[in-house]
PDB file of C-alpha atoms and ligand atoms in Angstrom:
ATOM      1  CA  UNK A  18       0.005  -0.076  -0.031  1.00  0.00           C
ATOM      2  CA  UNK A  19       1.210   3.545  -1.004  1.00  0.00           C
ATOM      3  CA  UNK A  20       1.577   5.604   2.146  1.00  0.00           C
ATOM      4  CA  UNK A  21       1.431   9.042   0.268  1.00  0.00           C
ATOM      5  CA  UNK A  22      -0.672   9.775  -2.920  1.00  0.00           C
ATOM      6  CA  UNK A  23      -0.052  12.999  -4.769  1.00  0.00           C
ATOM      7  CA  UNK A  24      -2.718  14.994  -5.450  1.00  0.00           C
ATOM      8  CA  UNK A  25      -3.280  18.259  -7.331  1.00  0.00           C
ATOM      9  CA  UNK A  26      -5.191  21.249  -6.032  1.00  0.00           C
ATOM     10  CA  UNK A  27      -6.306  24.487  -7.269  1.00  0.00           C
ATOM     11  CA  UNK A  28      -6.634  26.680  -4.467  1.00  0.00           C
ATOM     12  CA  UNK A  29      -7.654  30.608  -4.608  1.00  0.00           C
ATOM     13  CA  UNK A  30      -6.964  30.294  -8.028  1.00  0.00           C
ATOM     14  CA  UNK A  31      -3.184  28.873  -7.333  1.00  0.00           C
ATOM     15  CA  UNK A  32      -2.305  25.787  -8.554  1.00  0.00           C
ATOM     16  CA  UNK A  33      -0.785  23.254  -5.644  1.00  0.00           C
ATOM     17  CA  UNK A  34       0.765  19.722  -5.802  1.00  0.00           C
ATOM     18  CA  UNK A  35       1.313  18.058  -2.751  1.00  0.00           C
ATOM     19  CA  UNK A  36       1.917  14.172  -1.607  1.00  0.00           C
ATOM     20  CA  UNK A  37      -0.827  13.359   1.244  1.00  0.00           C
ATOM     21  CA  UNK A  38      -1.557  10.184   3.452  1.00  0.00           C
ATOM     22  CA  UNK A  39      -4.546   9.093   2.156  1.00  0.00           C
ATOM     23  CA  UNK A  40      -6.261   9.407   5.696  1.00  0.00           C
ATOM     24  CA  UNK A  41      -5.641  13.212   5.871  1.00  0.00           C
ATOM     25  CA  UNK A  42      -8.360  15.721   6.238  1.00  0.00           C
ATOM     26  CA  UNK A  43      -8.940  18.343   3.709  1.00  0.00           C
ATOM     27  CA  UNK A  44      -9.117  20.878   6.122  1.00  0.00           C
ATOM     28  CA  UNK A  45      -6.041  19.845   7.655  1.00  0.00           C
ATOM     29  CA  UNK A  46      -4.137  20.356   4.505  1.00  0.00           C
ATOM     30  CA  UNK A  47      -5.244  23.148   3.701  1.00  0.00           C
ATOM     31  CA  UNK A  48      -4.710  24.552   6.883  1.00  0.00           C
ATOM     32  CA  UNK A  49      -1.230  22.964   8.059  1.00  0.00           C
ATOM     33  CA  UNK A  50       0.292  21.921   4.960  1.00  0.00           C
ATOM     34  CA  UNK A  51      -0.791  25.235   2.977  1.00  0.00           C
ATOM     35  CA  UNK A  52      -1.127  27.365   5.532  1.00  0.00           C
ATOM     36  CA  UNK A  53      -4.971  28.712   4.671  1.00  0.00           C
ATOM     37  CA  UNK A  54      -5.246  29.588   8.426  1.00  0.00           C
ATOM     38  CA  UNK A  55      -8.779  30.886   7.393  1.00  0.00           C
ATOM     39  CA  UNK A  56      -9.864  27.412   7.622  1.00  0.00           C
ATOM     40  CA  UNK A  57     -10.741  27.056  10.915  1.00  0.00           C
ATOM     41  CA  UNK A  58     -11.231  23.754  12.801  1.00  0.00           C
ATOM     42  CA  UNK A  59     -14.175  23.384  15.365  1.00  0.00           C
ATOM     43  CA  UNK A  60     -15.988  20.654  15.765  1.00  0.00           C
ATOM     44  CA  UNK A  61     -14.042  18.514  13.420  1.00  0.00           C
ATOM     45  CA  UNK A  62     -17.385  16.150  12.482  1.00  0.00           C
ATOM     46  CA  UNK A  63     -19.376  18.562  10.428  1.00  0.00           C
ATOM     47  CA  UNK A  64     -21.454  19.950  12.516  1.00  0.00           C
ATOM     48  CA  UNK A  65     -19.936  24.229  13.205  1.00  0.00           C
ATOM     49  CA  UNK A  66     -19.462  24.917   9.805  1.00  0.00           C
ATOM     50  CA  UNK A  67     -16.098  26.887  10.740  1.00  0.00           C
ATOM     51  CA  UNK A  68     -14.463  24.644   8.038  1.00  0.00           C
ATOM     52  CA  UNK A  69     -16.178  25.735   5.245  1.00  0.00           C
ATOM     53  CA  UNK A  70     -14.518  25.971   1.877  1.00  0.00           C
ATOM     54  CA  UNK A  71     -15.935  26.555  -1.733  1.00  0.00           C
ATOM     55  CA  UNK A  72     -15.146  23.208  -3.989  1.00  0.00           C
ATOM     56  CA  UNK A  73     -15.601  23.503  -7.455  1.00  0.00           C
ATOM     57  CA  UNK A  74     -18.441  26.163  -6.552  1.00  0.00           C
ATOM     58  CA  UNK A  75     -20.214  24.412  -3.889  1.00  0.00           C
ATOM     59  CA  UNK A  76     -19.841  24.934  -0.362  1.00  0.00           C
ATOM     60  CA  UNK A  77     -18.401  21.876   1.400  1.00  0.00           C
ATOM     61  CA  UNK A  78     -17.110  20.922   5.198  1.00  0.00           C
ATOM     62  CA  UNK A  79     -13.737  20.367   4.568  1.00  0.00           C
ATOM     63  CA  UNK A  80     -13.217  18.436   8.101  1.00  0.00           C
ATOM     64  CA  UNK A  81     -15.345  15.747   6.571  1.00  0.00           C
ATOM     65  CA  UNK A  82     -13.392  15.102   3.351  1.00  0.00           C
ATOM     66  CA  UNK A  83     -10.260  13.526   2.722  1.00  0.00           C
ATOM     67  CA  UNK A  84      -7.641  15.837   0.857  1.00  0.00           C
ATOM     68  CA  UNK A  85      -7.217  12.666  -2.044  1.00  0.00           C
ATOM     69  CA  UNK A  86     -11.133  13.499  -2.626  1.00  0.00           C
ATOM     70  CA  UNK A  87     -10.500  16.794  -3.325  1.00  0.00           C
ATOM     71  CA  UNK A  88      -7.963  15.614  -6.154  1.00  0.00           C
ATOM     72  CA  UNK A  89      -8.189  17.890  -9.432  1.00  0.00           C
ATOM     73  CA  UNK A  90     -10.732  20.439  -7.470  1.00  0.00           C
ATOM     74  CA  UNK A  91     -10.922  24.229  -7.270  1.00  0.00           C
ATOM     75  CA  UNK A  92     -11.180  25.344  -3.631  1.00  0.00           C
ATOM     76  CA  UNK A  93     -11.836  29.066  -2.781  1.00  0.00           C
ATOM     77  CA  UNK A  94     -11.104  29.707   1.013  1.00  0.00           C
ATOM     78  CA  UNK A  95     -11.712  33.050   2.923  1.00  0.00           C
ATOM     79  CA  UNK A  96      -8.368  34.044   1.780  1.00  0.00           C
ATOM     80  CA  UNK A  97      -9.279  34.172  -2.090  1.00  0.00           C
ATOM     81  CA  UNK A  98     -12.012  37.042  -1.272  1.00  0.00           C
ATOM     82  CA  UNK A  99      -9.356  39.348  -0.978  1.00  0.00           C
ATOM     83  CA  UNK A 100      -6.465  38.033  -3.152  1.00  0.00           C
ATOM     84  CA  UNK A 101      -6.470  41.456  -4.589  1.00  0.00           C
ATOM     85  CA  UNK A 102      -5.158  42.960  -1.597  1.00  0.00           C
ATOM     86  CA  UNK A 103      -8.896  44.800  -1.038  1.00  0.00           C
ATOM     87  CA  UNK A 104     -11.435  43.329   1.360  1.00  0.00           C
ATOM     88  CA  UNK A 105     -14.230  41.743  -0.399  1.00  0.00           C
ATOM     89  CA  UNK A 106     -17.808  43.801  -0.195  1.00  0.00           C
ATOM     90  CA  UNK A 107     -18.650  40.764   1.908  1.00  0.00           C
ATOM     91  CA  UNK A 108     -15.872  41.390   4.444  1.00  0.00           C
ATOM     92  CA  UNK A 109     -16.658  45.007   4.430  1.00  0.00           C
ATOM     93  CA  UNK A 110     -20.151  44.507   5.526  1.00  0.00           C
ATOM     94  CA  UNK A 111     -19.177  42.111   8.362  1.00  0.00           C
ATOM     95  CA  UNK A 112     -16.940  44.804   9.511  1.00  0.00           C
ATOM     96  CA  UNK A 113     -19.311  47.490   9.178  1.00  0.00           C
ATOM     97  CA  UNK A 114     -22.171  45.550  10.939  1.00  0.00           C
ATOM     98  CA  UNK A 115     -20.030  44.111  13.382  1.00  0.00           C
ATOM     99  CA  UNK A 116     -20.946  40.605  12.174  1.00  0.00           C
ATOM    100  CA  UNK A 117     -18.172  38.631  14.369  1.00  0.00           C
ATOM    101  CA  UNK A 118     -16.707  38.808  18.128  1.00  0.00           C
ATOM    102  CA  UNK A 119     -14.170  36.367  18.267  1.00  0.00           C
ATOM    103  CA  UNK A 120     -14.095  35.693  14.700  1.00  0.00           C
ATOM    104  CA  UNK A 121     -13.850  31.840  14.676  1.00  0.00           C
ATOM    105  CA  UNK A 122     -17.060  31.206  12.802  1.00  0.00           C
ATOM    106  CA  UNK A 123     -16.412  34.137  10.483  1.00  0.00           C
ATOM    107  CA  UNK A 124     -14.737  32.488   7.332  1.00  0.00           C
ATOM    108  CA  UNK A 125     -17.357  29.820   6.869  1.00  0.00           C
ATOM    109  CA  UNK A 126     -20.006  32.449   7.451  1.00  0.00           C
ATOM    110  CA  UNK A 127     -18.405  34.548   5.094  1.00  0.00           C
ATOM    111  CA  UNK A 128     -17.828  32.202   2.357  1.00  0.00           C
ATOM    112  CA  UNK A 129     -21.892  30.375   2.775  1.00  0.00           C
ATOM    113  CA  UNK A 130     -22.952  34.176   2.783  1.00  0.00           C
ATOM    114  CA  UNK A 131     -20.699  34.569  -0.870  1.00  0.00           C
ATOM    115  CA  UNK A 132     -22.051  31.519  -2.252  1.00  0.00           C
ATOM    116  CA  UNK A 133     -25.895  32.664  -1.166  1.00  0.00           C
ATOM    117  CA  UNK A 134     -25.552  36.047  -2.518  1.00  0.00           C
ATOM    118  CA  UNK A 135     -24.078  34.523  -5.987  1.00  0.00           C
ATOM    119  CA  UNK A 136     -27.581  32.993  -6.462  1.00  0.00           C
ATOM    120  CA  UNK A 137     -29.919  35.481  -4.955  1.00  0.00           C
ATOM    121  CA  UNK A 138     -28.317  38.708  -5.128  1.00  0.00           C
ATOM    122  CA  UNK A 139     -30.956  40.079  -2.728  1.00  0.00           C
ATOM    123  CA  UNK A 140     -31.867  37.609  -0.386  1.00  0.00           C
ATOM    124  CA  UNK A 141     -34.594  37.610   2.222  1.00  0.00           C
ATOM    125  CA  UNK A 142     -34.084  37.962   5.696  1.00  0.00           C
ATOM    126  CA  UNK A 143     -35.388  34.008   5.684  1.00  0.00           C
ATOM    127  CA  UNK A 144     -33.352  32.843   3.101  1.00  0.00           C
ATOM    128  CA  UNK A 145     -30.001  34.328   4.962  1.00  0.00           C
ATOM    129  CA  UNK A 146     -31.334  32.638   8.221  1.00  0.00           C
ATOM    130  CA  UNK A 147     -31.708  28.883   6.178  1.00  0.00           C
ATOM    131  CA  UNK A 148     -28.335  29.530   4.040  1.00  0.00           C
ATOM    132  CA  UNK A 149     -26.161  30.231   7.174  1.00  0.00           C
ATOM    133  CA  UNK A 150     -28.433  27.493   9.182  1.00  0.00           C
ATOM    134  CA  UNK A 151     -25.540  25.103   9.037  1.00  0.00           C
ATOM    135  CA  UNK A 152     -22.996  27.792  10.290  1.00  0.00           C
ATOM    136  CA  UNK A 153     -22.502  28.003  14.720  1.00  0.00           C
ATOM    137  CA  UNK A 154     -21.391  30.846  16.069  1.00  0.00           C
ATOM    138  CA  UNK A 155     -20.486  30.627  19.969  1.00  0.00           C
ATOM    139  CA  UNK A 156     -20.565  34.291  20.438  1.00  0.00           C
ATOM    140  CA  UNK A 157     -24.400  34.304  19.598  1.00  0.00           C
ATOM    141  CA  UNK A 158     -24.009  37.565  17.085  1.00  0.00           C
ATOM    142  CA  UNK A 159     -26.812  35.916  14.838  1.00  0.00           C
ATOM    143  CA  UNK A 160     -28.868  39.518  14.266  1.00  0.00           C
ATOM    144  CA  UNK A 161     -25.552  41.316  13.408  1.00  0.00           C
ATOM    145  CA  UNK A 162     -24.460  38.388  10.972  1.00  0.00           C
ATOM    146  CA  UNK A 163     -27.942  38.709   9.385  1.00  0.00           C
ATOM    147  CA  UNK A 164     -27.751  42.405   9.149  1.00  0.00           C
ATOM    148  CA  UNK A 165     -23.959  41.871   7.882  1.00  0.00           C
ATOM    149  CA  UNK A 166     -25.038  39.953   4.952  1.00  0.00           C
ATOM    150  CA  UNK A 167     -28.093  42.098   3.850  1.00  0.00           C
ATOM    151  CA  UNK A 168     -25.310  44.665   3.965  1.00  0.00           C
ATOM    152  CA  UNK A 169     -23.385  42.336   1.935  1.00  0.00           C
ATOM    153  CA  UNK A 170     -25.901  42.807  -0.595  1.00  0.00           C
ATOM    154  CA  UNK A 171     -26.024  46.075  -0.617  1.00  0.00           C
ATOM    155  CA  UNK A 172     -22.361  46.949  -1.358  1.00  0.00           C
ATOM    156  CA  UNK A 173     -22.310  44.169  -4.071  1.00  0.00           C
ATOM    157  CA  UNK A 174     -24.940  46.133  -5.759  1.00  0.00           C
ATOM    158  CA  UNK A 175     -23.189  49.300  -5.558  1.00  0.00           C
ATOM    159  CA  UNK A 176     -20.010  47.465  -6.631  1.00  0.00           C
ATOM    160  CA  UNK A 177     -21.770  45.921  -9.695  1.00  0.00           C
ATOM    161  CA  UNK A 178     -23.335  49.271 -10.796  1.00  0.00           C
ATOM    162  CA  UNK A 179     -20.002  50.807 -10.119  1.00  0.00           C
ATOM    163  CA  UNK A 180     -18.608  48.511 -12.731  1.00  0.00           C
ATOM    164  CA  UNK A 181     -21.353  48.838 -15.224  1.00  0.00           C
ATOM    165  CA  UNK A 182     -20.514  50.671 -18.601  1.00  0.00           C
TER     166      UNK A 182
HETATM  167  S1  FES B 211     -14.907  21.996  11.938  1.00  0.00           S
HETATM  168 FE1  FES B 211     -15.815  21.200  10.389  1.00  0.00          FE
HETATM  169  S2  FES B 211     -17.858  21.541  10.613  1.00  0.00           S
HETATM  170 FE2  FES B 211     -17.256  22.128  12.512  1.00  0.00          FE
HETATM  171  S1  FES B 212     -18.044  35.405  16.602  1.00  0.00           S
HETATM  172 FE1  FES B 212     -17.087  33.752  17.819  1.00  0.00          FE
HETATM  173  S2  FES B 212     -17.882  32.018  17.351  1.00  0.00           S
HETATM  174 FE2  FES B 212     -18.698  33.573  16.094  1.00  0.00          FE
END
């Protein structure tokens, strides 16, 4: 049996090739091997959402996947949202509306909001609640998080208008 398997990942637009043991979790490889420390590990069994990333455009809990299962996939972590150096509008909205306290849940919340706003640029409060239902916040800041996503929708719409010819 081979100890390590060669995999290729595209993370935040950059290609990586690495050798991993088949038992390693995607979350551990992203955080510990590749240094994407925005991938937080809370429960490590799929409950809290802190380890959320986008895998080929869909939300996944990276603590529930082996890294080898992500071979050949494109991954977006929270760091990828401001790869240009400027904060993403969703990140700005979370600052403006005090959408975090300790920040542990925040990367997962922001990526869940990002995915929601791709599909529903002007979501209702209920849609936001549903989209974030799988992300837990121990600081109990849900009202501020809800307002942050509503604010993010406004900032994204403004950014879109600015880009329009
Ligand atoms: S650490 Fe993955 S869901 Fe909690
Ligand atoms: S801000 Fe602390 S867990 Fe959500």
